[in-house]
Every structure is written in structure tokens, then in C-alpha cells.
């Protein structure tokens, strides 16, 4: 049985950047539903995986009768765990150490990286996610996926997510309305780079 991550902050803690009602609905309704439906689909197929990463990496081998349900809800479950986990009311606003060095090397600068991931996220047609992904060699790239797909579902799962931006309208519409770019600016005001650095370290050392 997979469980939602516990939030380390209250629903109103990310105000004014991400509003209270959005946080409460997003976590208590949307994420809770993905989690329930993921567990229900696994149970229906008699699957008891120990790792959601394994399930998503091997999505093409999941029995066809539950593959779409697991793709959508397993992705929804895992994507939101990453997202909620790296938001914070007291974020580290600038990366340091090996991740910062690799961002500079790959994208030119932190600002250039932000522009690239904002462009990918804003340009994702319809619902989806923008990602910073890393491989075991420590290389980085920006990708976008549709619906609740996760980067692990492609390329044998060698590119692992370390930063996740939810660009479904449910993540921002109450406050930012149709202005996805404005939400993306606010996202970076509550993104805790300390957590992204930890995710990067786990991919490289994992
Ligand atoms: Fe979401």
C-alpha cells in the first residue's frame, strides 16, 4: 500500500505564492485520489511492488488490463510526492555544490536554466509536467511530459526526476487563472533547492 508523503508545512504556508485552497485541494483531493486509484489498480492486478519507481520504469510490462490506470495514477501518485516534497515556506533559493556547478556547465547559468524549464513547462500543451532530470553520470536535462507521465517511463528509466513542476491547471488556476507563466515565477519562490540537491545526490549515488 503506497501512502502520500506527509506535508512538512501547512496548507497556507506557501502563501502568497501558492494559495491555501489550491494546496488543500491539490493534496487532499487530487493527490489523495491518485494514490487511492493507484493502490486499487495494483490490488486489482494482484501486484505488490515495493517501489513505485520500479513500476513506472517498467510500465510497458504492467498487465494491459491495468496499465493505463497505473500509468495515470501511479504517475500522479509519484509526481506529486516529488512536487510537494520540494516546496517549502523557507526554501533554499539558490543551489550550491555539485548540482549548482552542473547547472552552470549544462545551461550556462541558473537563470538560463530557469528560462529553459519555464519555457518547456509553459509550452507543454494541455496538462503535464516540466522536469529537471539527471542520470547516474550526473548529467542534466530539461524535459516535459504530458498528463501524469513521469520521465522514468521513457529510455529505460535512466533519466530520473530531481525537480518537478506541475503545470496542470489544478496546480495554479484558482490564483493565477490562465497565467501559467506567473505561476512558474511563483513556483521558484517556494522551491527548496536543498531538496533538489538531495534528489540529485541520490541519483548519482543511487
Ligand atoms: Fe497536480
Short mmCIF file of C-alpha atoms in Angstrom, two decimals, residues 17-182:
data_model
loop_
_atom_site.label_atom_id
_atom_site.label_comp_id
_atom_site.label_asym_id
_atom_site.label_seq_id
_atom_site.Cartn_x
_atom_site.Cartn_y
_atom_site.Cartn_z
CA UNK A 17 2.83 32.27 -3.98
CA UNK A 18 0.64 29.18 -3.89
CA UNK A 19 -2.72 29.80 -2.23
CA UNK A 20 -4.25 27.82 0.63
CA UNK A 21 -7.28 26.45 -1.20
CA UNK A 22 -5.15 25.25 -4.11
CA UNK A 23 -2.77 23.46 -1.73
CA UNK A 24 -5.59 21.87 0.25
CA UNK A 25 -7.49 20.71 -2.83
CA UNK A 26 -4.35 19.59 -4.61
CA UNK A 27 -3.10 17.45 -1.73
CA UNK A 28 -6.33 16.31 -0.06
CA UNK A 29 -8.36 15.68 -3.20
CA UNK A 30 -6.26 15.31 -6.34
CA UNK A 31 -3.21 13.62 -4.83
CA UNK A 32 -5.31 11.52 -2.45
CA UNK A 33 -7.39 10.28 -5.40
CA UNK A 34 -4.34 9.37 -7.50
CA UNK A 35 -2.97 7.47 -4.51
CA UNK A 36 -6.20 5.57 -3.90
CA UNK A 37 -6.68 4.71 -7.57
CA UNK A 38 -3.05 3.59 -7.88
CA UNK A 39 -3.42 1.24 -4.93
CA UNK A 40 -6.77 -0.02 -6.23
CA UNK A 41 -5.31 -0.77 -9.68
CA UNK A 42 -2.36 -2.64 -8.16
CA UNK A 43 -4.72 -4.67 -5.98
CA UNK A 44 -6.96 -5.46 -8.95
CA UNK A 45 -3.98 -6.91 -10.80
CA UNK A 46 -2.62 -8.68 -7.71
CA UNK A 47 0.59 -6.66 -7.85
CA UNK A 48 2.53 -5.83 -4.69
CA UNK A 49 5.57 -3.84 -5.84
CA UNK A 50 7.92 -2.44 -3.22
CA UNK A 51 8.92 0.55 -5.32
CA UNK A 52 6.86 2.98 -7.37
CA UNK A 53 9.99 3.84 -9.35
CA UNK A 54 10.20 0.19 -10.47
CA UNK A 55 6.55 0.19 -11.56
CA UNK A 56 6.89 3.37 -13.62
CA UNK A 57 10.20 2.32 -15.20
CA UNK A 58 8.59 -0.97 -16.24
CA UNK A 59 5.20 0.43 -17.18
CA UNK A 60 5.21 -1.39 -20.53
CA UNK A 61 5.33 -4.73 -18.71
CA UNK A 62 2.36 -3.99 -16.46
CA UNK A 63 -0.68 -6.15 -17.37
CA UNK A 64 -2.68 -4.42 -20.07
CA UNK A 65 -5.91 -4.53 -18.06
CA UNK A 66 -4.50 -2.03 -15.52
CA UNK A 67 -1.66 -0.42 -17.49
CA UNK A 68 -3.46 2.85 -18.26
CA UNK A 69 -4.81 3.13 -14.71
CA UNK A 70 -1.35 2.56 -13.29
CA UNK A 71 0.30 4.90 -15.78
CA UNK A 72 -2.07 7.74 -14.88
CA UNK A 73 -2.49 7.13 -11.16
CA UNK A 74 0.94 5.71 -10.37
CA UNK A 75 2.41 8.69 -12.19
CA UNK A 76 0.02 11.03 -10.39
CA UNK A 77 0.97 9.49 -7.07
CA UNK A 78 4.74 9.69 -7.58
CA UNK A 79 4.88 13.02 -9.43
CA UNK A 80 3.03 14.79 -6.63
CA UNK A 81 5.22 13.23 -3.95
CA UNK A 82 8.23 14.83 -5.63
CA UNK A 83 6.42 18.13 -6.15
CA UNK A 84 5.06 18.60 -2.63
CA UNK A 85 8.29 17.36 -1.09
CA UNK A 86 10.46 20.07 -2.62
CA UNK A 87 8.20 23.02 -1.84
CA UNK A 88 8.87 24.92 1.35
CA UNK A 89 7.87 28.13 3.15
CA UNK A 90 11.58 28.55 3.98
CA UNK A 91 13.27 27.44 0.79
CA UNK A 92 16.93 27.49 -0.12
CA UNK A 93 16.53 29.77 -3.13
CA UNK A 94 19.81 29.09 -4.90
CA UNK A 95 21.55 25.73 -5.40
CA UNK A 96 25.14 25.22 -4.29
CA UNK A 97 27.73 22.44 -4.57
CA UNK A 98 27.90 19.85 -7.37
CA UNK A 99 24.36 20.50 -8.63
CA UNK A 100 24.98 24.23 -8.98
CA UNK A 101 28.22 23.55 -10.84
CA UNK A 102 26.49 21.11 -13.20
CA UNK A 103 23.64 23.55 -13.87
CA UNK A 104 26.17 26.23 -14.82
CA UNK A 105 28.08 23.78 -17.03
CA UNK A 106 24.95 22.44 -18.74
CA UNK A 107 22.75 25.50 -19.11
CA UNK A 108 25.19 28.40 -18.73
CA UNK A 109 23.70 29.81 -15.52
CA UNK A 110 20.90 29.28 -13.02
CA UNK A 111 18.85 31.96 -14.75
CA UNK A 112 19.36 30.32 -18.13
CA UNK A 113 18.24 27.00 -16.65
CA UNK A 114 15.12 28.62 -15.18
CA UNK A 115 14.28 30.17 -18.53
CA UNK A 116 14.64 26.79 -20.23
CA UNK A 117 12.46 24.87 -17.79
CA UNK A 118 9.86 27.65 -17.70
CA UNK A 119 9.73 27.59 -21.49
CA UNK A 120 9.33 23.79 -21.54
CA UNK A 121 6.67 23.94 -18.82
CA UNK A 122 4.76 26.85 -20.32
CA UNK A 123 4.92 25.18 -23.72
CA UNK A 124 3.56 21.83 -22.53
CA UNK A 125 0.24 21.67 -24.37
CA UNK A 126 -2.63 20.86 -22.03
CA UNK A 127 -1.90 19.11 -18.76
CA UNK A 128 1.53 17.85 -17.84
CA UNK A 129 4.79 18.43 -16.04
CA UNK A 130 8.13 20.17 -16.54
CA UNK A 131 11.17 18.37 -15.20
CA UNK A 132 14.85 18.62 -14.45
CA UNK A 133 16.18 15.09 -14.79
CA UNK A 134 19.57 13.56 -14.04
CA UNK A 135 21.32 10.32 -14.91
CA UNK A 136 23.84 8.30 -12.92
CA UNK A 137 26.72 10.13 -14.60
CA UNK A 138 25.34 13.35 -13.12
CA UNK A 139 24.28 14.80 -16.47
CA UNK A 140 21.21 17.06 -16.53
CA UNK A 141 18.48 17.92 -18.97
CA UNK A 142 15.09 19.60 -19.07
CA UNK A 143 12.10 17.65 -20.35
CA UNK A 144 8.31 17.96 -20.32
CA UNK A 145 5.74 15.17 -20.18
CA UNK A 146 2.01 15.10 -20.79
CA UNK A 147 -0.75 14.09 -18.38
CA UNK A 148 0.75 12.23 -15.39
CA UNK A 149 3.62 10.64 -17.28
CA UNK A 150 6.97 10.56 -15.49
CA UNK A 151 10.44 10.65 -17.11
CA UNK A 152 11.07 7.16 -15.69
CA UNK A 153 8.58 5.79 -18.24
CA UNK A 154 11.00 6.54 -21.10
CA UNK A 155 14.50 5.43 -22.06
CA UNK A 156 14.53 2.55 -19.57
CA UNK A 157 14.26 4.98 -16.67
CA UNK A 158 17.87 6.20 -16.92
CA UNK A 159 16.76 9.84 -16.60
CA UNK A 160 15.44 10.32 -13.11
CA UNK A 161 13.38 13.31 -11.95
CA UNK A 162 15.01 15.64 -9.43
CA UNK A 163 12.78 18.71 -9.91
CA UNK A 164 9.09 18.55 -10.84
CA UNK A 165 6.78 21.36 -11.91
CA UNK A 166 3.10 20.53 -12.02
CA UNK A 167 1.51 22.51 -14.85
CA UNK A 168 -1.97 21.00 -14.61
CA UNK A 169 -4.47 23.83 -14.20
CA UNK A 170 -5.45 22.39 -10.80
CA UNK A 171 -1.98 23.44 -9.56
CA UNK A 172 -2.48 27.15 -10.23
CA UNK A 173 -5.82 28.14 -11.74
CA UNK A 174 -7.54 29.46 -8.58
CA UNK A 175 -4.86 32.09 -8.03
CA UNK A 176 -3.06 32.52 -11.33
CA UNK A 177 -6.01 31.85 -13.63
CA UNK A 178 -4.76 31.32 -17.18
CA UNK A 179 -1.34 32.83 -16.45
CA UNK A 180 0.83 29.75 -16.31
CA UNK A 181 3.97 31.87 -16.63
CA UNK A 182 3.07 33.80 -13.49
#
